[in-house]
CSV table of C-alpha atoms in Angstrom, one decimal:
chain,number,residue,atom,x,y,z
D,440,MET,CA,-59.6,192.1,-82.3
D,441,LYS,CA,-58.5,190.2,-79.3
D,442,LYS,CA,-56.1,188.2,-81.0
D,443,VAL,CA,-54.6,191.1,-82.5
D,444,LEU,CA,-54.2,192.7,-79.1
D,445,ILE,CA,-52.6,189.5,-77.7
D,446,LEU,CA,-50.3,189.0,-80.8
D,447,SER,CA,-49.2,192.4,-80.7
D,448,PHE,CA,-48.6,192.5,-76.8
D,449,LEU,CA,-46.4,189.5,-77.1
D,450,LEU,CA,-44.7,190.8,-80.2
D,451,ILE,CA,-43.5,194.0,-78.3
D,452,ILE,CA,-42.7,191.9,-75.1
D,453,SER,CA,-40.5,189.6,-77.0
D,454,SER,CA,-38.8,192.2,-78.5
D,455,GLY,CA,-38.5,194.4,-75.5
D,456,VAL,CA,-36.8,191.5,-73.4
D,457,LEU,CA,-34.0,191.6,-75.9
D,458,VAL,CA,-33.6,195.4,-76.6
D,459,ALA,CA,-33.4,202.8,-75.8
D,460,GLN,CA,-33.0,205.8,-78.9
D,461,GLN,CA,-29.5,206.4,-79.7
D,462,ASN,CA,-28.3,206.7,-75.9
D,463,TYR,CA,-24.6,206.8,-75.6
D,464,PHE,CA,-24.8,209.0,-72.6
D,465,GLY,CA,-21.7,209.1,-70.6
D,466,VAL,CA,-19.6,208.2,-73.7
D,467,GLN,CA,-20.8,211.2,-75.6
D,468,ASN,CA,-19.3,213.5,-72.9
D,469,SER,CA,-15.7,211.8,-73.1
D,470,ASN,CA,-12.7,214.1,-73.6
D,471,ARG,CA,-11.9,212.0,-76.7
D,472,LYS,CA,-14.4,213.4,-79.4
D,473,GLY,CA,-15.3,210.9,-82.0
D,474,MET,CA,-18.2,210.1,-84.4
D,475,ILE,CA,-20.4,209.1,-81.4
D,476,ASN,CA,-20.2,212.8,-80.3
D,477,ALA,CA,-21.1,213.9,-83.9
D,478,MET,CA,-24.1,211.9,-84.0
D,479,MET,CA,-25.3,213.0,-80.7
D,480,ASN,CA,-24.5,216.7,-81.9
D,481,PRO,CA,-23.6,217.2,-85.5
D,482,ALA,CA,-21.8,220.4,-84.3
D,483,GLU,CA,-19.3,218.2,-82.4
D,484,ILE,CA,-17.8,216.9,-85.7
D,485,ASN,CA,-15.8,220.0,-85.5
D,486,ASN,CA,-14.2,219.1,-82.3
D,487,LEU,CA,-12.9,215.6,-83.3
D,488,THR,CA,-10.0,214.6,-81.5
D,489,LYS,CA,-8.2,213.2,-84.6
D,490,LYS,CA,-8.1,214.7,-88.1
D,491,VAL,CA,-9.6,211.5,-89.2
D,492,GLU,CA,-12.0,209.4,-87.1
D,493,VAL,CA,-13.2,206.1,-88.2
D,494,SER,CA,-15.9,204.5,-85.9
D,495,LEU,CA,-15.6,200.7,-86.7
D,496,PHE,CA,-18.9,199.7,-84.9
D,497,SER,CA,-20.8,200.7,-81.8
D,498,PHE,CA,-24.2,199.4,-80.3
D,499,ASN,CA,-26.4,200.3,-77.4
D,500,VAL,CA,-29.2,197.9,-76.3
D,501,GLY,CA,-31.7,198.9,-73.3
D,502,LEU,CA,-35.0,198.3,-71.8
D,503,ASP,CA,-37.0,200.7,-69.5
D,504,ASN,CA,-40.4,199.9,-67.9
D,505,ASN,CA,-42.3,201.3,-64.9
D,506,THR,CA,-43.8,198.0,-63.6
D,507,LEU,CA,-41.3,195.0,-63.5
D,508,SER,CA,-37.8,195.1,-61.8
D,509,LEU,CA,-34.7,193.6,-63.4
D,510,GLN,CA,-34.9,191.2,-60.6
D,511,ASP,CA,-38.4,190.2,-61.4
D,512,ILE,CA,-37.2,189.3,-65.0
D,513,ILE,CA,-34.3,187.4,-63.6
D,514,ASP,CA,-36.3,185.3,-61.2
D,515,ASP,CA,-39.0,184.4,-63.6
D,516,PRO,CA,-38.6,184.8,-67.3
D,517,ASP,CA,-42.4,184.5,-67.6
D,518,VAL,CA,-43.2,187.3,-65.2
D,519,PHE,CA,-44.2,189.6,-68.2
D,520,GLU,CA,-47.7,187.9,-67.7
D,521,ASN,CA,-47.9,189.8,-64.5
D,522,ILE,CA,-46.9,193.2,-65.9
D,523,PHE,CA,-50.4,194.7,-65.6
D,524,ASN,CA,-51.0,193.4,-62.0
D,525,ASP,CA,-50.8,195.6,-58.9
D,526,ILE,CA,-50.6,198.8,-60.9
D,527,ASP,CA,-53.0,201.8,-60.5
D,528,LYS,CA,-51.2,203.9,-63.5
D,529,PRO,CA,-50.7,203.4,-67.2
D,530,VAL,CA,-48.1,200.8,-68.3
D,531,ASN,CA,-45.1,202.1,-70.1
D,532,LEU,CA,-42.3,200.2,-71.8
D,533,ARG,CA,-39.5,201.9,-74.0
D,534,SER,CA,-37.0,199.6,-75.7
D,535,ASP,CA,-34.7,200.5,-78.5
D,536,VAL,CA,-31.5,199.1,-80.2
D,537,SER,CA,-28.9,201.3,-82.1
D,538,ILE,CA,-26.3,199.6,-84.1
D,539,LEU,CA,-23.9,202.1,-85.6
D,540,GLY,CA,-21.9,200.5,-88.3
D,541,PRO,CA,-18.8,202.0,-90.3
D,542,ALA,CA,-18.7,205.7,-89.9
D,543,LEU,CA,-15.9,208.4,-91.1
D,544,GLY,CA,-15.2,212.0,-90.0
D,545,LEU,CA,-12.6,214.5,-91.4
D,546,ARG,CA,-11.9,217.5,-89.6
D,547,PHE,CA,-10.2,220.3,-91.5
D,548,LYS,CA,-9.4,224.0,-90.4
D,549,GLN,CA,-12.9,225.6,-90.4
D,550,TRP,CA,-15.1,222.8,-91.9
D,551,SER,CA,-15.6,219.2,-91.1
D,552,PHE,CA,-17.5,216.3,-92.9
D,553,GLY,CA,-18.7,212.9,-92.0
D,554,LEU,CA,-20.5,209.7,-93.2
D,555,THR,CA,-22.5,207.4,-90.8
D,556,THR,CA,-24.6,204.1,-91.3
D,557,GLU,CA,-26.8,203.2,-88.5
D,558,VAL,CA,-29.8,200.5,-87.9
D,559,LYS,CA,-32.5,201.2,-85.4
D,560,ALA,CA,-35.2,199.4,-83.7
D,561,LYS,CA,-37.7,200.3,-81.2
D,562,ALA,CA,-40.6,198.6,-79.3
D,563,ASP,CA,-42.6,200.6,-77.1
D,564,ILE,CA,-45.9,200.2,-74.9
D,565,ILE,CA,-47.1,203.7,-74.4
D,566,ASN,CA,-49.6,204.6,-71.7
D,567,PHE,CA,-51.5,201.0,-71.8
D,568,ASN,CA,-54.4,200.7,-69.4
D,569,PRO,CA,-53.6,198.2,-66.8
D,570,ASP,CA,-57.3,196.9,-66.5
D,571,LEU,CA,-57.5,196.2,-70.3
D,572,GLY,CA,-53.9,194.5,-70.0
D,573,SER,CA,-55.1,192.2,-67.3
D,574,SER,CA,-58.1,191.4,-69.2
D,575,ILE,CA,-56.3,190.0,-72.1
D,576,VAL,CA,-53.8,188.2,-70.1
D,577,ASP,CA,-56.4,186.7,-67.9
D,578,ASN,CA,-58.3,185.6,-70.9
D,579,SER,CA,-55.0,183.9,-72.5
D,580,ASN,CA,-54.8,182.2,-69.3
D,581,GLY,CA,-58.4,181.0,-69.2
D,582,ASN,CA,-59.5,182.9,-66.1
D,583,ASP,CA,-62.8,184.3,-65.4
D,584,ASN,CA,-63.0,188.0,-65.1
D,585,GLN,CA,-65.4,191.1,-66.0
D,586,THR,CA,-63.7,194.4,-66.4
D,587,ILE,CA,-65.1,197.8,-67.0
D,588,ILE,CA,-62.7,199.9,-69.1
D,589,ASN,CA,-62.6,203.8,-69.3
D,590,ILE,CA,-59.8,205.1,-71.2
D,591,PRO,CA,-59.8,208.8,-72.1
D,592,GLN,CA,-56.5,208.9,-74.2
D,593,ASN,CA,-54.8,207.1,-76.7
D,594,GLN,CA,-52.7,204.0,-75.7
D,595,ARG,CA,-50.2,202.2,-78.0
D,596,ILE,CA,-48.4,199.0,-78.8
D,597,ASN,CA,-45.8,199.9,-81.3
D,598,ALA,CA,-42.7,198.6,-83.1
D,599,VAL,CA,-40.3,199.8,-85.8
D,600,GLY,CA,-37.3,199.1,-87.5
D,601,TRP,CA,-35.3,201.3,-90.1
D,602,MET,CA,-31.6,202.2,-91.3
D,603,GLU,CA,-30.1,205.5,-91.7
D,604,VAL,CA,-27.1,206.7,-93.7
D,605,GLY,CA,-26.0,210.3,-92.5
D,606,PHE,CA,-24.1,213.1,-94.2
D,607,LEU,CA,-22.7,215.3,-91.6
D,608,ALA,CA,-21.3,218.9,-92.2
D,609,GLY,CA,-19.9,221.5,-89.5
D,610,ARG,CA,-18.2,224.7,-89.6
D,611,LYS,CA,-16.5,226.6,-86.9
D,612,ILE,CA,-17.9,230.4,-86.9
D,613,LEU,CA,-15.6,231.5,-84.1
D,614,ASP,CA,-12.2,230.1,-83.3
D,615,THR,CA,-9.8,231.8,-81.1
D,616,ASP,CA,-7.3,230.8,-78.2
D,617,PHE,CA,-10.2,231.1,-75.6
D,618,HIS,CA,-13.4,230.4,-77.4
D,619,THR,CA,-14.8,228.1,-80.1
D,620,LEU,CA,-18.3,228.4,-81.6
D,621,SER,CA,-19.5,225.6,-84.1
D,622,VAL,CA,-22.5,224.7,-85.9
D,623,GLY,CA,-23.5,221.3,-87.7
D,624,ALA,CA,-26.1,219.3,-89.4
D,625,ASN,CA,-26.7,215.9,-90.1
D,626,PHE,CA,-28.8,214.9,-93.3
D,627,LYS,CA,-30.2,211.4,-92.9
D,628,LEU,CA,-31.5,209.0,-95.9
D,629,LEU,CA,-34.2,206.9,-94.1
D,630,PHE,CA,-34.5,203.3,-95.2
D,631,PRO,CA,-37.9,201.8,-93.8
D,632,GLY,CA,-37.6,198.3,-92.6
D,633,SER,CA,-40.9,197.2,-90.8
D,634,TYR,CA,-43.7,198.9,-88.7
D,635,ALA,CA,-46.7,197.9,-86.7
D,636,ASN,CA,-49.0,200.0,-84.4
D,637,LEU,CA,-52.0,199.3,-82.3
D,638,GLY,CA,-53.7,202.5,-80.9
D,639,ILE,CA,-56.8,202.5,-78.7
D,640,ASP,CA,-58.3,205.8,-78.1
D,641,LYS,CA,-61.3,207.1,-75.9
D,642,PHE,CA,-62.3,203.6,-75.3
D,643,GLN,CA,-65.0,202.6,-73.0
D,644,ALA,CA,-66.2,199.0,-72.7
D,645,THR,CA,-67.3,196.2,-70.5
D,646,ILE,CA,-65.2,193.1,-71.1
D,647,ILE,CA,-66.4,189.7,-69.8
D,648,ASP,CA,-64.0,186.8,-69.9
D,649,SER,CA,-64.8,183.4,-69.1
D,650,GLN,CA,-63.2,179.9,-69.7
D,651,ASP,CA,-65.6,179.5,-72.9
D,652,GLU,CA,-65.9,182.8,-74.3
D,653,THR,CA,-64.8,186.5,-74.3
D,654,THR,CA,-67.4,189.3,-75.1
D,655,ILE,CA,-67.7,192.9,-75.2
D,656,THR,CA,-70.8,195.2,-74.6
D,657,ASN,CA,-71.4,198.6,-74.0
D,658,ALA,CA,-68.3,199.7,-75.8
D,659,GLN,CA,-67.5,203.0,-77.6
D,660,GLY,CA,-64.1,204.4,-78.9
D,661,SER,CA,-61.7,204.4,-81.9
D,662,LEU,CA,-59.0,201.4,-83.0
D,663,ASN,CA,-56.2,202.2,-85.1
D,664,LEU,CA,-54.1,199.0,-86.7
D,665,SER,CA,-51.2,199.5,-88.9
D,666,TYR,CA,-49.1,196.4,-90.1
D,667,ASP,CA,-46.5,195.3,-92.8
D,668,GLU,CA,-48.4,192.8,-95.1
D,669,ARG,CA,-45.2,191.0,-95.6
D,670,TRP,CA,-45.6,189.4,-92.1
D,671,GLU,CA,-48.9,187.7,-93.2
D,672,ASN,CA,-46.8,185.1,-95.2
D,673,GLU,CA,-46.9,182.0,-92.9
D,674,ASP,CA,-42.9,181.4,-93.6
D,675,GLY,CA,-42.0,185.0,-93.4
D,676,ASN,CA,-39.9,184.7,-96.5
D,677,ASN,CA,-41.1,187.8,-98.2
D,678,ILE,CA,-39.8,190.0,-95.3
D,679,GLU,CA,-36.5,188.1,-94.8
D,680,ASP,CA,-35.7,188.2,-98.4
D,681,ASN,CA,-36.2,192.1,-98.8
D,682,LEU,CA,-36.4,193.6,-95.3
D,683,TRP,CA,-35.2,197.0,-96.6
D,684,ARG,CA,-37.3,197.2,-99.6
D,685,ASP,CA,-34.5,197.3,-102.2
D,686,PHE,CA,-32.8,199.9,-100.3
D,687,SER,CA,-35.1,202.6,-101.5
D,688,PRO,CA,-35.1,205.6,-99.4
D,689,GLY,CA,-38.5,206.1,-97.9
D,690,GLY,CA,-37.8,209.7,-96.4
D,691,LEU,CA,-35.2,212.4,-95.1
D,692,GLY,CA,-34.2,213.3,-91.6
D,693,VAL,CA,-32.1,216.1,-90.3
D,694,ASP,CA,-30.3,216.7,-86.8
D,695,LEU,CA,-29.1,220.4,-86.1
D,696,GLY,CA,-26.7,221.4,-83.6
D,697,VAL,CA,-24.7,224.2,-82.1
D,698,ASN,CA,-21.6,223.9,-79.8
D,699,TYR,CA,-19.7,226.3,-77.6
D,700,MET,CA,-16.3,225.7,-76.0
D,701,LEU,CA,-14.2,227.6,-73.6
D,702,LYS,CA,-10.5,226.8,-73.5
D,703,LYS,CA,-8.0,227.0,-70.7
D,704,ASP,CA,-4.5,226.3,-71.6
D,705,ASP,CA,-5.6,225.2,-74.9
D,706,LYS,CA,-7.8,222.5,-73.3
D,707,PRO,CA,-11.6,222.5,-73.1
D,708,PHE,CA,-12.6,224.0,-69.6
D,709,LEU,CA,-16.3,224.2,-70.6
D,710,ASN,CA,-18.1,222.5,-73.5
D,711,ALA,CA,-21.9,223.1,-74.0
D,712,GLY,CA,-24.2,222.1,-76.8
D,713,LEU,CA,-27.7,222.4,-78.0
D,714,THR,CA,-29.2,220.0,-80.6
D,715,ILE,CA,-32.6,219.3,-82.4
D,716,LYS,CA,-32.6,215.8,-83.5
D,717,ASN,CA,-35.0,213.5,-85.8
D,718,LEU,CA,-36.7,216.4,-87.9
D,719,GLY,CA,-38.5,214.5,-90.6
D,720,SER,CA,-40.5,211.2,-91.5
D,721,MET,CA,-40.3,208.1,-93.6
D,722,GLY,CA,-42.9,206.4,-95.7
D,723,MET,CA,-43.4,202.7,-94.8
D,724,GLY,CA,-43.7,201.5,-98.4
D,725,SER,CA,-46.8,200.0,-100.5
D,726,ASN,CA,-46.8,196.7,-98.0
D,727,GLN,CA,-47.9,198.9,-95.3
D,728,GLN,CA,-51.6,198.9,-94.4
D,729,GLN,CA,-53.4,201.1,-91.9
D,730,ARG,CA,-57.1,200.9,-90.8
D,731,ASN,CA,-59.1,203.2,-88.5
D,732,TYR,CA,-62.0,201.7,-86.8
D,733,THR,CA,-64.8,203.2,-84.9
D,734,VAL,CA,-66.4,200.9,-82.3
D,735,ASN,CA,-69.9,201.1,-81.1
D,736,ILE,CA,-71.5,198.2,-79.2
D,737,PRO,CA,-74.7,199.0,-77.5
D,738,GLU,CA,-75.5,198.1,-74.0
D,739,ASN,CA,-77.3,194.5,-73.8
D,740,GLU,CA,-75.6,193.6,-77.1
D,741,TYR,CA,-72.6,191.4,-76.9
D,742,PHE,CA,-69.6,190.8,-79.6
D,743,ARG,CA,-67.5,187.6,-79.2
D,744,VAL,CA,-63.7,188.3,-79.8
D,745,ASP,CA,-62.6,184.9,-79.3
D,746,ASN,CA,-64.6,183.8,-82.4
D,747,LEU,CA,-62.3,186.0,-84.5
D,748,ASP,CA,-60.1,183.9,-86.7
D,749,GLY,CA,-57.8,184.0,-89.7
D,750,ASN,CA,-55.3,186.3,-91.1
D,751,ILE,CA,-55.7,190.0,-90.6
D,752,ASP,CA,-57.7,190.9,-93.7
D,753,GLU,CA,-60.1,187.8,-92.7
D,754,ILE,CA,-60.4,189.3,-89.0
D,755,ASN,CA,-61.0,192.7,-90.7
D,756,GLU,CA,-64.0,191.3,-92.6
D,757,GLN,CA,-65.5,189.6,-89.6
D,758,LEU,CA,-65.1,192.9,-87.7
D,759,VAL,CA,-67.0,194.8,-90.4
D,760,ALA,CA,-69.8,192.3,-90.8
D,761,SER,CA,-70.5,192.2,-87.2
D,762,GLY,CA,-72.0,195.8,-87.5
D,763,TYR,CA,-70.2,197.1,-84.6
D,764,PHE,CA,-66.8,198.3,-86.3
D,765,THR,CA,-66.8,200.8,-89.1
D,766,ILE,CA,-63.7,201.5,-91.0
D,767,ASN,CA,-63.2,205.3,-91.5
D,768,ASN,CA,-60.4,205.0,-93.8
D,769,ASN,CA,-57.9,202.4,-95.2
D,770,ASP,CA,-54.8,203.9,-95.8
D,771,SER,CA,-51.8,202.1,-97.6
D,772,ASP,CA,-49.6,205.5,-97.8
D,773,VAL,CA,-48.5,205.7,-94.1
D,774,ARG,CA,-45.8,208.0,-93.1
D,775,VAL,CA,-44.0,207.7,-89.7
D,776,ASN,CA,-42.6,210.7,-87.8
D,777,LEU,CA,-39.2,210.1,-86.4
D,778,PRO,CA,-38.9,210.9,-82.5
D,779,ARG,CA,-38.2,214.5,-82.4
D,780,THR,CA,-36.1,215.7,-79.2
D,781,LEU,CA,-34.6,218.7,-78.0
D,782,ALA,CA,-31.3,218.1,-76.1
D,783,THR,CA,-28.6,220.2,-74.4
D,784,TYR,CA,-25.6,219.4,-72.4
D,785,VAL,CA,-22.6,221.0,-70.5
D,786,GLU,CA,-19.4,219.3,-69.6
D,787,PHE,CA,-17.1,221.1,-67.1
D,788,SER,CA,-13.5,220.0,-66.6
D,789,PRO,CA,-11.9,221.9,-63.6
D,790,VAL,CA,-8.9,219.8,-63.5
D,791,LYS,CA,-7.1,217.5,-65.9
D,792,SER,CA,-8.2,214.2,-64.4
D,793,PHE,CA,-11.9,215.0,-63.5
D,794,GLN,CA,-14.8,216.0,-65.5
D,795,ILE,CA,-18.6,216.4,-64.8
D,796,SER,CA,-21.3,216.6,-67.3
D,797,LEU,CA,-25.1,217.2,-67.5
D,798,TYR,CA,-27.3,216.1,-70.4
D,799,ALA,CA,-31.0,216.7,-70.6
D,800,GLN,CA,-33.4,215.5,-73.4
D,801,LYS,CA,-37.0,216.5,-74.1
D,802,ARG,CA,-39.5,215.0,-76.3
D,803,ILE,CA,-41.0,217.7,-78.7
D,804,SER,CA,-43.5,215.5,-80.3
D,805,ASP,CA,-46.8,213.9,-79.1
D,806,GLU,CA,-46.3,210.3,-78.6
D,807,ASN,CA,-50.1,209.7,-78.2
D,808,ILE,CA,-50.4,210.3,-82.0
D,809,ASN,CA,-50.4,207.0,-83.8
D,810,THR,CA,-47.9,207.9,-86.6
D,811,ASN,CA,-45.4,209.5,-84.0
D,812,LEU,CA,-42.4,207.6,-82.8
D,813,SER,CA,-41.7,208.0,-79.1
D,814,ALA,CA,-38.6,209.3,-77.2
D,815,ALA,CA,-38.1,209.5,-73.4
D,816,ASP,CA,-37.6,212.6,-71.4
D,817,LEU,CA,-34.6,212.5,-69.3
D,818,ILE,CA,-31.7,214.0,-67.4
D,819,VAL,CA,-28.1,212.4,-66.8
D,820,LEU,CA,-25.5,213.4,-64.5
D,821,THR,CA,-22.1,211.9,-65.2
D,822,PRO,CA,-18.8,212.2,-63.3
D,823,ARG,CA,-15.6,211.0,-64.9
D,824,LEU,CA,-12.1,210.2,-63.8
D,825,VAL,CA,-9.6,210.8,-66.6
D,826,LEU,CA,-6.0,209.3,-66.4
D,827,GLY,CA,-4.6,209.7,-69.9
D,828,LYS,CA,-6.3,207.4,-72.6
D,829,PHE,CA,-8.2,205.8,-69.7
D,830,GLU,CA,-11.5,207.1,-68.4
D,831,MET,CA,-14.0,205.7,-66.0
D,832,TYR,CA,-17.5,207.3,-66.1
D,833,SER,CA,-20.5,206.8,-63.9
D,834,PRO,CA,-23.9,208.1,-65.6
D,835,TRP,CA,-26.7,208.7,-63.3
D,836,MET,CA,-30.1,209.3,-64.9
D,837,LYS,CA,-33.7,210.3,-64.3
D,838,HIS,CA,-35.6,208.6,-67.0
D,839,GLN,CA,-39.3,209.3,-67.7
D,840,VAL,CA,-40.2,205.7,-67.6
D,841,SER,CA,-37.8,203.9,-65.4
D,842,ASN,CA,-37.1,206.7,-62.8
D,843,LEU,CA,-33.5,206.9,-61.3
D,844,THR,CA,-30.7,204.5,-62.6
D,845,GLY,CA,-26.8,204.5,-62.2
D,846,GLY,CA,-24.4,202.9,-64.1
D,847,LEU,CA,-20.7,202.6,-65.0
D,848,GLY,CA,-18.4,202.6,-67.9
D,849,PHE,CA,-14.9,202.3,-68.8
D,850,GLN,CA,-13.0,203.7,-71.9
D,851,TYR,CA,-9.5,203.5,-73.5
D,852,GLY,CA,-8.7,205.4,-76.6
D,853,GLY,CA,-11.3,204.4,-79.0
D,854,PHE,CA,-12.8,201.5,-77.2
D,855,PHE,CA,-15.7,201.8,-74.7
D,856,ILE,CA,-18.0,199.4,-72.8
D,857,GLY,CA,-20.4,200.3,-70.1
D,858,SER,CA,-24.0,200.3,-68.8
D,859,HIS,CA,-26.4,203.1,-67.6
D,860,SER,CA,-28.0,200.9,-64.9
D,861,ILE,CA,-25.5,198.1,-63.7
D,862,ILE,CA,-25.1,199.9,-60.2
D,863,THR,CA,-28.7,200.4,-59.4
D,864,GLY,CA,-29.4,196.9,-61.0
D,865,LEU,CA,-26.8,195.3,-58.7
D,866,MET,CA,-27.7,197.4,-55.5
D,867,GLN,CA,-31.5,197.6,-55.8
D,868,ASN,CA,-34.2,194.9,-56.2
D,869,ASN,CA,-36.6,197.4,-57.9
D,870,SER,CA,-34.3,198.8,-60.8
D,871,ARG,CA,-36.3,199.1,-63.9
D,872,ARG,CA,-33.9,199.5,-66.6
D,873,ALA,CA,-31.3,197.2,-68.2
D,874,ASP,CA,-28.9,198.1,-70.9
D,875,ILE,CA,-25.2,197.9,-72.3
D,876,HIS,CA,-23.3,199.8,-74.9
D,877,MET,CA,-19.9,199.1,-76.3
D,878,GLY,CA,-18.0,200.3,-79.3
D,879,LEU,CA,-14.4,200.8,-81.1
D,880,SER,CA,-13.2,203.6,-83.3
D,881,TRP,CA,-9.8,204.8,-84.4
D,882,GLY,CA,-8.4,208.0,-85.5
D,883,PHE,CA,-5.1,209.5,-86.7
D,884,GLY,CA,-3.6,212.9,-87.6
D,885,SER,CA,-3.3,215.8,-85.2
């Protein structure tokens, strides 16, 4: 179990350094409405600036955590070894990457339609106990330590990758010189890639670390381990050759949205929307294994976790043979729920050259459940300077994990580049978010 913990932790951290949910905040509130807007709220496909919109590519990469600052990571790339130090609250890290491939939108009089492709990946640490984390790191460094653990809720280390092909449809319900009311939906075919989850729930234990051994005593709790069997190949060829499982859909996701626009002089004066995103789930395929263990190690009895060796199946046999770990179920039919969110926004354009927008997102699924993917609660305020095709925007975000961040971005026509955190990252030593987004689209027709 100890090696599983360490390997899972290092997997998530290495992914997190490189790579939040489809977060094109700031860009989505642009006066120029394209496929990014339609993917954030499918009702916006009725407001496309051009009759035909083609998104060539877009990507968003970011990292949020509540322990280490961007300056800490720059100063010492190995600083993640100290992520559990000097903190008295659960450690959280959220990282996602979104790559939007070719996308097409068509706007007609009352109806609009679109087709999108997107690859997503997430790697999260959710409410991880710092004492347990310190014990793992201390032992991997050969330090002596004894830690008493008492974890009342589930804590998770989680990583997932999948692909979506979306079919959008929207319709204007009301369209006058002053008001527009639209609805829309995005039906998404989900193609699972790979998934891993480690969940430790209601866990109490004493962990004794030394240079020679690591033992656990007086332990009770439950352990969830879900993994892709294809990773067990030493060369990894099985997963590299067929990451997307022959492009066989594993589920269906749905986004629903509504949009209202108040116009002045035939231009948007107030634009507001409400959307429910990521309804649905996906099966992870026959290669996915999930095991749920009950842990019971009496006081004055000791289990040496440093003796665990071999692949995951061999470690499983050693755990069960010890008598301290009981498998409640062994499930190969694993379904993962998408990170459901409720989002709303309002854009206000009092004058031609200035706009201010407010965006809020709330997770509506329980991230402590092992089969639920996580999404962050957040609110974003974005002032924007509009000079014809050129726009400059500055998103200021209150994030569930990284707290307050401020950024800057630029857009000219269909090209945009920006960050939600570059201002606070440069001005503050304790900024806990790093990200960048960029994209290019093209449209024609009036």
